Amino acid sequence: MDIEEKPKVSEESEETSLEEYSFLQEVIKDNSMTRKQLAAKAVRMICYGLIFGVAASLVFGALQPWIQTRYAKKAGEITLELDEEDKKGGTEVSKSTDDSENSGEGEGNNGTWEEKDALKLTKENYAKFQGALHQKAEKAKKSIAEVIAYANEADMQRDTYIQSQSVAGAIVADNEQEVLLLADSSVLKMGGRIGVKFMQQEPCEGALKKKDENLGIAVFSVQKSAIETSVRNEICTVVLGNSALTLPEEVTIAAGKPFGYAGGIGYGLISTVDNTKALPDHAYKYMTTDITGEKSGSGFLFNLNGEIVGMIKPDLEKRENMQLISAYAISSFKKEIELMLNGKSVPYMGIMAVEVPEDIKESEKIPDGIYVKEVMVDSPAMEAGIQSGDVLMQMGEAPIVSLEGYHTHLLEQIVGTKVIFRGKRTGNTGYEAVEFQVEIGSKE
């Protein structure tokens, strides 16, 4: 068997072949850096960044004016309307005869007021408005008088008194024989003789008809025959309006003695109407105004229909810096006024009560009715044995479900009569039924 022999490659040709492909031989170098080298490189990069940032800022600052001038949008020219005085260059003021030029009418989106459907805000219109208010106030003054407590008969003859001895009174009724006035009862504390001055004329002899010290009001009477005919023809009876229809921001007129002197008149706006003043047997509504008055002032608030909507009481709002005029809402005590005008006493029990919210009634298992918070000293309620914490549920045959309902039923009672009250009081096993016999009284 023949064996083929492979050609022999010489050592010289082998070396030549390696040299031809020497570029394929891979040489791996160690490129790892030490910490010191890394830190140095980082410092160099930071320096390069700072240099670049400073250079960019300098270039931008140098080129900014040129860029703004070259590419910025040209601003529109602003022209102001010159007044007549400026146009003429003189000092004489030219008065415009065209109200439309200064009426404030405009497009509404260029700084002017939109007044297409509103009263033009001009000096003339403001004067007209003030004039109209003044006319209404003058008419209101015809139904206002000054009720004075003279020290004695001689002082009344001389008409000698100080302002603190008088209050404003409103002529609220005329029963053909007497003129009847509603006023603050504080004047009675002065003692002496009661005089009434209509239209700031000579005083007439007055007399107390009825009072209610719970509210601090009184009704005074003057015989019509004691009033001079000329004065009697000028004065008029005022209408007691519906204060429940009075809304915040309505214009009101304060008349009487709101500033401490008789005949004072003030104009302003109703600020709030939903306030309440808790008194025995009821929580009376009152309203506040933005009119600043005397701390001990008295008088009435009129609406623009010439109706009384409030009776001024200075102690309703206690403020340190100013005394804003506040007044009982007239609708909240019309029934009391009606009783006194007819010579009847206002029924009085003497409890401070509240309506308990439903969630508290459920959690505390309090029965329906009104919750007695406090019982006035020496009151009919105290004499009957009613205590704080009692729940009154029935007056006679009428159920009591609210404070307003209780007040309404109370005013229907006759002073001096006895009424059965039923309710519940907490005991060892919860609320237990109780019954009281109360003799209705009055606070005079």
Short mmCIF file of C-alpha atoms in Angstrom, two decimals:
data_model
loop_
_atom_site.label_atom_id
_atom_site.label_comp_id
_atom_site.label_asym_id
_atom_site.label_seq_id
_atom_site.Cartn_x
_atom_site.Cartn_y
_atom_site.Cartn_z
CA MET A 1 0.00 0.00 0.00
CA ASP A 2 1.38 3.20 -1.10
CA ILE A 3 1.37 6.00 1.38
CA GLU A 4 1.15 9.50 -0.04
CA GLU A 5 3.60 11.71 1.56
CA LYS A 6 2.58 15.28 2.52
CA PRO A 7 4.79 17.98 1.19
CA LYS A 8 7.11 19.34 3.70
CA VAL A 9 6.92 23.01 4.57
CA SER A 10 10.11 24.63 5.25
CA GLU A 11 10.74 26.62 8.42
CA GLU A 12 11.53 29.67 6.33
CA SER A 13 8.14 29.75 4.62
CA GLU A 14 6.37 29.29 7.96
CA GLU A 15 8.01 32.34 9.44
CA THR A 16 7.06 34.33 6.34
CA SER A 17 3.40 33.35 6.73
CA LEU A 18 3.29 34.50 10.37
CA GLU A 19 4.72 37.82 9.44
CA GLU A 20 1.99 38.35 6.80
CA TYR A 21 -0.81 37.85 9.40
CA SER A 22 0.81 39.54 12.29
CA PHE A 23 -1.90 42.25 12.27
CA LEU A 24 -4.38 39.66 13.52
CA GLN A 25 -2.48 39.11 16.67
CA GLU A 26 -4.40 40.71 19.64
CA VAL A 27 -2.54 42.48 22.33
CA ILE A 28 -4.60 43.27 25.53
CA LYS A 29 -3.41 46.20 27.58
CA ASP A 30 -4.34 46.99 31.14
CA ASN A 31 -6.33 50.33 31.02
CA SER A 32 -7.57 50.41 34.66
CA MET A 33 -7.15 53.78 36.43
CA THR A 34 -6.32 54.47 39.98
CA ARG A 35 -8.52 56.55 42.29
CA LYS A 36 -6.10 59.40 42.06
CA GLN A 37 -6.33 59.40 38.28
CA LEU A 38 -10.15 59.29 38.42
CA ALA A 39 -10.25 62.27 40.80
CA ALA A 40 -7.95 64.27 38.57
CA LYS A 41 -10.08 63.52 35.53
CA ALA A 42 -13.25 64.61 37.37
CA VAL A 43 -11.65 67.89 38.40
CA ARG A 44 -10.62 68.54 34.79
CA MET A 45 -14.21 67.94 33.57
CA ILE A 46 -15.64 70.33 36.16
CA CYS A 47 -13.15 73.02 35.21
CA TYR A 48 -13.99 72.56 31.52
CA GLY A 49 -17.76 72.92 32.38
CA LEU A 50 -17.22 76.11 34.37
CA ILE A 51 -15.12 77.64 31.64
CA PHE A 52 -17.78 76.79 29.03
CA GLY A 53 -20.63 78.19 31.18
CA VAL A 54 -18.86 81.48 31.85
CA ALA A 55 -17.99 81.88 28.20
CA ALA A 56 -21.61 81.16 27.12
CA SER A 57 -22.99 83.69 29.60
CA LEU A 58 -20.62 86.40 28.40
CA VAL A 59 -21.47 85.78 24.78
CA PHE A 60 -25.26 85.74 25.45
CA GLY A 61 -25.08 88.96 27.49
CA ALA A 62 -23.13 90.69 24.75
CA LEU A 63 -25.50 89.57 21.99
CA GLN A 64 -28.85 90.03 23.87
CA PRO A 65 -29.43 93.71 22.92
CA TRP A 66 -28.74 92.92 19.27
CA ILE A 67 -31.05 89.87 19.34
CA GLN A 68 -33.92 91.86 20.94
CA THR A 69 -33.50 94.67 18.46
CA ARG A 70 -33.25 92.32 15.49
CA TYR A 71 -36.03 89.84 16.27
CA ALA A 72 -38.34 91.39 18.95
CA LYS A 73 -41.92 92.43 17.95
CA LYS A 74 -42.37 96.15 17.80
CA ALA A 75 -44.57 97.42 20.74
CA GLY A 76 -47.66 99.41 19.91
CA GLU A 77 -47.70 103.08 20.75
CA ILE A 78 -49.82 104.07 23.76
CA THR A 79 -51.89 107.23 23.53
CA LEU A 80 -53.76 108.71 26.49
CA GLU A 81 -56.93 110.79 26.08
CA LEU A 82 -56.03 114.32 27.11
CA ASP A 83 -58.47 116.32 29.23
CA GLU A 84 -59.81 119.61 27.90
CA GLU A 85 -57.52 121.53 30.22
CA ASP A 86 -54.43 119.74 28.87
CA LYS A 87 -55.48 120.20 25.24
CA LYS A 88 -55.89 123.94 25.67
CA GLY A 89 -52.80 124.25 27.77
CA GLY A 90 -54.66 126.58 30.12
CA THR A 91 -55.98 126.36 33.65
CA GLU A 92 -59.69 126.85 33.01
CA VAL A 93 -61.69 123.66 33.45
CA SER A 94 -64.19 123.00 30.69
CA LYS A 95 -67.39 121.37 32.00
CA SER A 96 -68.87 118.74 29.72
CA THR A 97 -72.54 119.12 28.94
CA ASP A 98 -72.90 115.62 27.54
CA ASP A 99 -73.46 113.10 30.36
CA SER A 100 -72.65 110.22 28.04
CA GLU A 101 -69.02 111.28 27.83
CA ASN A 102 -68.48 110.74 31.56
CA SER A 103 -71.18 108.19 32.30
CA GLY A 104 -68.80 105.28 32.54
CA GLU A 105 -70.36 103.42 29.59
CA GLY A 106 -67.86 101.33 27.71
CA GLU A 107 -67.00 97.97 26.31
CA GLY A 108 -66.46 96.41 29.71
CA ASN A 109 -63.14 94.78 28.81
CA ASN A 110 -60.91 97.85 28.59
CA GLY A 111 -61.00 99.04 32.20
CA THR A 112 -64.41 100.79 32.09
CA TRP A 113 -67.54 99.77 34.02
CA GLU A 114 -70.30 97.94 32.20
CA GLU A 115 -73.41 100.06 32.73
CA LYS A 116 -75.70 99.44 29.81
CA ASP A 117 -78.50 98.31 32.12
CA ALA A 118 -77.48 100.17 35.28
CA LEU A 119 -77.88 103.66 36.68
CA LYS A 120 -75.16 105.94 35.41
CA LEU A 121 -72.69 106.74 38.16
CA THR A 122 -72.59 110.50 37.97
CA LYS A 123 -72.47 113.23 40.56
CA GLU A 124 -75.89 114.42 39.45
CA ASN A 125 -77.46 110.97 39.85
CA TYR A 126 -75.88 110.53 43.27
CA ALA A 127 -77.30 113.90 44.33
CA LYS A 128 -80.73 112.84 43.07
CA PHE A 129 -80.51 109.60 45.02
CA GLN A 130 -79.50 111.44 48.18
CA GLY A 131 -82.32 113.90 47.62
CA ALA A 132 -84.85 111.09 47.26
CA LEU A 133 -83.58 109.49 50.48
CA HIS A 134 -83.83 112.82 52.27
CA GLN A 135 -87.46 113.22 51.19
CA LYS A 136 -88.29 109.75 52.53
CA ALA A 137 -86.45 110.53 55.75
CA GLU A 138 -88.39 113.78 56.21
CA LYS A 139 -91.62 111.85 55.82
CA ALA A 140 -90.43 109.24 58.31
CA LYS A 141 -89.68 111.99 60.85
CA LYS A 142 -93.38 112.89 60.88
CA SER A 143 -94.10 109.57 62.58
CA ILE A 144 -91.27 109.94 65.13
CA ALA A 145 -91.53 111.77 68.45
CA GLU A 146 -89.30 112.30 71.47
CA VAL A 147 -90.43 110.68 74.71
CA ILE A 148 -88.97 112.57 77.67
CA ALA A 149 -88.73 111.86 81.40
CA TYR A 150 -88.95 115.25 83.13
CA ALA A 151 -87.80 115.42 86.72
CA ASN A 152 -90.94 117.28 87.78
CA GLU A 153 -93.81 119.44 86.56
CA ALA A 154 -91.70 122.60 86.63
CA ASP A 155 -89.04 121.09 84.36
CA MET A 156 -91.75 120.00 81.96
CA GLN A 157 -93.15 123.52 81.85
CA ARG A 158 -89.68 124.92 81.19
CA ASP A 159 -88.84 122.01 78.84
CA THR A 160 -85.66 121.41 80.83
CA TYR A 161 -83.97 118.02 80.44
CA ILE A 162 -80.79 116.38 79.22
CA GLN A 163 -80.48 114.11 76.20
CA SER A 164 -80.05 110.97 78.30
CA GLN A 165 -83.53 111.53 79.73
CA SER A 166 -85.28 110.92 76.41
CA VAL A 167 -85.75 108.22 73.78
CA ALA A 168 -87.26 108.10 70.32
CA GLY A 169 -90.86 106.94 69.97
CA ALA A 170 -92.76 105.87 66.86
CA ILE A 171 -96.45 106.68 66.32
CA VAL A 172 -97.75 103.18 65.63
CA ALA A 173 -101.48 103.59 66.30
CA ASP A 174 -104.36 106.04 66.73
CA ASN A 175 -107.47 104.81 68.53
CA GLU A 176 -109.41 108.03 67.85
CA GLN A 177 -108.85 109.21 71.43
CA GLU A 178 -105.13 108.67 71.85
CA VAL A 179 -101.97 108.70 69.81
CA LEU A 180 -99.97 105.60 70.80
CA LEU A 181 -96.20 105.44 70.61
CA LEU A 182 -93.75 102.54 70.78
CA ALA A 183 -90.50 103.39 72.58
CA ASP A 184 -87.66 102.00 74.64
CA SER A 185 -88.72 101.43 78.25
CA SER A 186 -85.38 102.70 79.61
CA VAL A 187 -86.82 106.22 79.80
CA LEU A 188 -89.07 105.08 82.64
CA LYS A 189 -86.05 104.53 84.88
CA MET A 190 -85.56 108.30 84.98
CA GLY A 191 -88.78 108.75 86.94
CA GLY A 192 -90.77 111.99 87.02
CA ARG A 193 -93.29 113.15 84.42
CA ILE A 194 -93.58 111.81 80.87
CA GLY A 195 -93.68 114.34 78.08
CA VAL A 196 -93.87 113.79 74.33
CA LYS A 197 -92.57 116.22 71.72
CA PHE A 198 -93.97 115.89 68.20
CA MET A 199 -92.05 117.53 65.34
CA GLN A 200 -89.76 119.07 68.01
CA GLN A 201 -92.63 121.28 69.15
CA GLU A 202 -93.73 122.03 72.71
CA PRO A 203 -94.06 118.89 74.88
CA CYS A 204 -97.43 117.27 75.49
CA GLU A 205 -98.42 115.35 78.60
CA GLY A 206 -97.81 111.63 78.05
CA ALA A 207 -98.63 108.50 80.02
CA LEU A 208 -97.43 104.91 80.15
CA LYS A 209 -99.99 102.51 78.70
CA LYS A 210 -98.08 99.21 78.99
CA LYS A 211 -94.51 97.98 79.18
CA ASP A 212 -92.61 94.73 78.82
CA GLU A 213 -89.29 94.69 80.61
CA ASN A 214 -88.43 91.33 79.09
CA LEU A 215 -87.98 93.03 75.70
CA GLY A 216 -87.33 96.46 77.15
CA ILE A 217 -90.17 98.18 75.26
CA ALA A 218 -93.15 100.30 76.26
CA VAL A 219 -96.23 101.90 74.74
CA PHE A 220 -96.99 105.52 75.68
CA SER A 221 -100.19 107.43 75.02
CA VAL A 222 -100.97 111.08 74.39
CA GLN A 223 -104.51 112.43 74.34
CA LYS A 224 -105.26 113.82 70.91
CA SER A 225 -106.93 116.81 72.50
CA ALA A 226 -103.58 117.73 74.09
CA ILE A 227 -101.88 118.04 70.70
CA GLU A 228 -102.10 121.33 68.83
CA THR A 229 -104.21 121.14 65.69
CA SER A 230 -101.37 122.23 63.41
CA VAL A 231 -99.11 119.53 64.83
CA ARG A 232 -101.86 116.92 64.75
CA ASN A 233 -102.35 117.59 61.04
CA GLU A 234 -98.65 117.08 60.35
CA ILE A 235 -97.89 113.90 62.30
CA CYS A 236 -98.82 110.52 60.87
CA THR A 237 -99.05 106.90 61.92
CA VAL A 238 -96.33 104.63 60.59
CA VAL A 239 -96.84 101.16 59.15
CA LEU A 240 -95.02 98.27 60.82
CA GLY A 241 -93.54 96.43 57.86
CA ASN A 242 -92.68 92.80 57.29
CA SER A 243 -89.08 92.52 58.41
CA ALA A 244 -88.98 88.91 57.20
CA LEU A 245 -88.83 90.31 53.66
CA THR A 246 -85.84 92.53 54.46
CA LEU A 247 -82.67 91.31 52.80
CA PRO A 248 -78.98 92.10 53.33
CA GLU A 249 -77.62 95.06 51.32
CA GLU A 250 -80.99 96.80 51.25
CA VAL A 251 -80.96 100.55 51.85
CA THR A 252 -82.30 101.60 55.23
CA ILE A 253 -83.02 104.87 57.03
CA ALA A 254 -82.27 105.19 60.75
CA ALA A 255 -84.50 107.82 62.36
CA GLY A 256 -85.12 109.05 65.90
CA LYS A 257 -82.12 109.37 68.19
CA PRO A 258 -79.59 107.00 66.61
CA PHE A 259 -76.78 109.50 67.24
CA GLY A 260 -77.85 110.60 70.71
CA TYR A 261 -79.88 113.69 69.76
CA ALA A 262 -83.50 114.05 68.68
CA GLY A 263 -84.25 114.34 64.98
CA GLY A 264 -81.17 112.46 63.82
CA ILE A 265 -81.23 110.74 60.44
CA GLY A 266 -78.78 108.21 59.05
CA TYR A 267 -78.56 106.28 55.79
CA GLY A 268 -76.90 102.96 55.15
CA LEU A 269 -77.30 99.32 54.26
CA ILE A 270 -78.66 96.32 56.10
CA SER A 271 -75.67 94.07 56.84
CA THR A 272 -77.25 90.95 58.35
CA VAL A 273 -80.79 89.82 59.10
CA ASP A 274 -80.41 86.30 60.52
CA ASN A 275 -79.10 87.09 64.02
CA THR A 276 -80.98 86.03 67.14
CA LYS A 277 -81.03 87.36 70.70
CA ALA A 278 -81.97 84.79 73.32
CA LEU A 279 -84.34 86.18 75.94
CA PRO A 280 -86.63 84.41 78.41
CA ASP A 281 -89.44 82.60 76.54
CA HIS A 282 -88.15 83.36 73.05
CA ALA A 283 -85.19 84.03 70.73
CA TYR A 284 -85.86 87.32 68.91
CA LYS A 285 -84.41 88.10 65.51
CA TYR A 286 -82.41 91.24 64.97
CA MET A 287 -80.62 92.93 62.08
CA THR A 288 -77.40 94.91 61.86
CA THR A 289 -76.45 97.84 59.64
CA ASP A 290 -73.27 99.57 58.52
CA ILE A 291 -74.39 102.83 60.18
CA THR A 292 -72.33 103.95 63.16
CA GLY A 293 -74.46 105.32 65.98
CA GLU A 294 -74.39 106.45 69.58
CA LYS A 295 -73.82 103.74 72.17
CA SER A 296 -77.08 104.60 73.95
CA GLY A 297 -78.98 105.68 70.84
CA SER A 298 -82.61 104.81 70.14
CA GLY A 299 -84.89 104.94 67.14
CA PHE A 300 -86.18 102.87 64.25
CA LEU A 301 -85.10 101.46 60.90
CA PHE A 302 -87.26 102.31 57.89
CA ASN A 303 -87.31 100.66 54.49
CA LEU A 304 -87.71 102.65 51.28
CA ASN A 305 -91.49 102.15 51.44
CA GLY A 306 -91.58 104.23 54.62
CA GLU A 307 -92.32 101.22 56.85
CA ILE A 308 -90.62 100.39 60.14
CA VAL A 309 -88.68 97.13 59.88
CA GLY A 310 -86.60 97.37 63.04
CA MET A 311 -86.44 98.92 66.50
CA ILE A 312 -82.95 100.10 67.41
CA LYS A 313 -81.41 98.51 70.50
CA PRO A 314 -77.80 99.50 71.21
CA ASP A 315 -76.95 96.46 73.35
CA LEU A 316 -77.60 93.83 70.66
CA GLU A 317 -74.10 94.00 69.17
CA LYS A 318 -71.15 94.52 71.51
CA ARG A 319 -68.10 95.91 69.65
CA GLU A 320 -65.03 97.54 71.11
CA ASN A 321 -64.01 99.87 68.29
CA MET A 322 -67.36 101.08 66.95
CA GLN A 323 -71.07 100.98 67.70
CA LEU A 324 -72.91 99.79 64.60
CA ILE A 325 -76.65 100.32 64.74
CA SER A 326 -78.60 97.11 65.37
CA ALA A 327 -82.35 96.65 65.70
CA TYR A 328 -84.88 94.03 66.69
CA ALA A 329 -86.71 92.78 63.60
CA ILE A 330 -90.17 94.27 64.03
CA SER A 331 -91.98 91.14 62.83
CA SER A 332 -90.53 89.04 65.65
CA PHE A 333 -92.47 90.94 68.34
CA LYS A 334 -95.53 92.37 66.61
CA LYS A 335 -97.81 90.28 68.82
CA GLU A 336 -96.29 91.81 71.95
CA ILE A 337 -96.79 95.31 70.48
CA GLU A 338 -100.42 94.52 69.65
CA LEU A 339 -101.12 93.35 73.19
CA MET A 340 -99.63 96.51 74.70
CA LEU A 341 -101.43 98.82 72.26
CA ASN A 342 -104.66 97.33 73.56
CA GLY A 343 -103.65 97.80 77.18
CA LYS A 344 -102.92 94.10 77.78
CA SER A 345 -99.90 92.65 79.53
CA VAL A 346 -97.44 90.43 77.71
CA PRO A 347 -97.55 86.85 79.08
CA TYR A 348 -94.34 85.74 80.78
CA MET A 349 -93.08 82.34 82.00
CA GLY A 350 -89.38 82.95 82.54
CA ILE A 351 -87.51 80.03 80.95
CA MET A 352 -84.48 79.99 78.68
CA ALA A 353 -85.13 77.06 76.35
CA VAL A 354 -83.65 75.59 73.17
CA GLU A 355 -84.55 73.09 70.50
CA VAL A 356 -82.36 69.98 70.70
CA PRO A 357 -80.87 68.80 67.37
CA GLU A 358 -82.10 65.43 66.12
CA ASP A 359 -78.72 63.69 66.35
CA ILE A 360 -78.30 64.70 70.00
CA LYS A 361 -81.85 63.68 70.81
CA GLU A 362 -81.18 60.24 69.39
CA SER A 363 -77.83 59.75 71.11
CA GLU A 364 -78.99 61.08 74.49
CA LYS A 365 -82.53 59.68 74.16
CA ILE A 366 -84.07 63.10 74.83
CA PRO A 367 -87.82 63.22 74.17
CA ASP A 368 -89.42 65.65 71.69
CA GLY A 369 -90.15 69.13 73.04
CA ILE A 370 -88.10 72.12 74.17
CA TYR A 371 -85.17 71.69 76.54
CA VAL A 372 -85.06 74.06 79.53
CA LYS A 373 -81.54 75.48 79.91
CA GLU A 374 -82.27 77.98 82.67
CA VAL A 375 -85.15 79.18 84.83
CA MET A 376 -85.32 82.86 85.74
CA VAL A 377 -85.30 83.75 89.43
CA ASP A 378 -88.73 84.58 90.88
CA SER A 379 -90.41 83.69 87.61
CA PRO A 380 -93.73 81.85 87.25
CA ALA A 381 -91.80 78.83 85.93
CA MET A 382 -89.61 78.70 89.04
CA GLU A 383 -92.62 79.01 91.34
CA ALA A 384 -94.26 76.10 89.52
CA GLY A 385 -91.20 73.88 90.06
CA ILE A 386 -89.79 73.77 86.54
CA GLN A 387 -86.06 73.09 86.55
CA SER A 388 -83.19 73.28 84.09
CA GLY A 389 -82.91 70.00 82.21
CA ASP A 390 -86.68 69.51 82.00
CA VAL A 391 -88.25 68.89 78.61
CA LEU A 392 -91.59 70.65 78.10
CA MET A 393 -93.83 68.78 75.69
CA GLN A 394 -97.32 70.17 76.13
CA MET A 395 -98.99 73.46 77.17
CA GLY A 396 -102.63 72.88 78.03
CA GLU A 397 -103.91 70.80 75.12
CA ALA A 398 -101.36 72.13 72.61
CA PRO A 399 -98.20 70.10 71.89
CA ILE A 400 -94.85 71.90 72.07
CA VAL A 401 -92.55 70.90 69.22
CA SER A 402 -90.48 74.07 68.78
CA LEU A 403 -89.46 77.25 70.58
CA GLU A 404 -91.48 79.32 68.10
CA GLY A 405 -94.54 77.17 68.79
CA TYR A 406 -94.09 77.55 72.55
CA HIS A 407 -93.83 81.33 72.19
CA THR A 408 -96.97 81.49 70.04
CA HIS A 409 -98.99 79.43 72.54
CA LEU A 410 -97.69 81.48 75.46
CA LEU A 411 -98.81 84.79 73.91
CA GLU A 412 -102.31 83.33 73.52
CA GLN A 413 -102.61 82.93 77.30
CA ILE A 414 -104.18 85.51 79.60
CA VAL A 415 -101.99 86.87 82.37
CA GLY A 416 -103.19 85.55 85.73
CA THR A 417 -104.65 82.28 84.46
CA LYS A 418 -103.23 78.87 85.35
CA VAL A 419 -102.04 76.49 82.67
CA ILE A 420 -100.97 72.85 82.92
CA PHE A 421 -97.58 72.03 81.43
CA ARG A 422 -96.57 68.43 80.80
CA GLY A 423 -93.09 67.17 80.12
CA LYS A 424 -90.33 64.83 81.22
CA ARG A 425 -87.45 64.95 83.67
CA THR A 426 -84.45 62.65 84.02
CA GLY A 427 -84.72 60.09 86.81
CA ASN A 428 -83.04 56.88 87.94
CA THR A 429 -84.52 54.92 85.05
CA GLY A 430 -84.36 57.61 82.37
CA TYR A 431 -86.88 60.32 81.55
CA GLU A 432 -90.01 60.28 83.66
CA ALA A 433 -93.27 62.16 83.12
CA VAL A 434 -93.82 65.37 85.09
CA GLU A 435 -96.62 67.92 85.27
CA PHE A 436 -96.62 71.59 86.35
CA GLN A 437 -99.35 74.09 87.04
CA VAL A 438 -98.08 77.53 86.02
CA GLU A 439 -99.79 80.84 86.72
CA ILE A 440 -98.98 83.00 83.71
CA GLY A 441 -97.34 86.24 84.73
CA SER A 442 -95.95 89.38 83.08
CA LYS A 443 -92.70 91.23 83.45
CA GLU A 444 -93.70 94.84 84.11
#
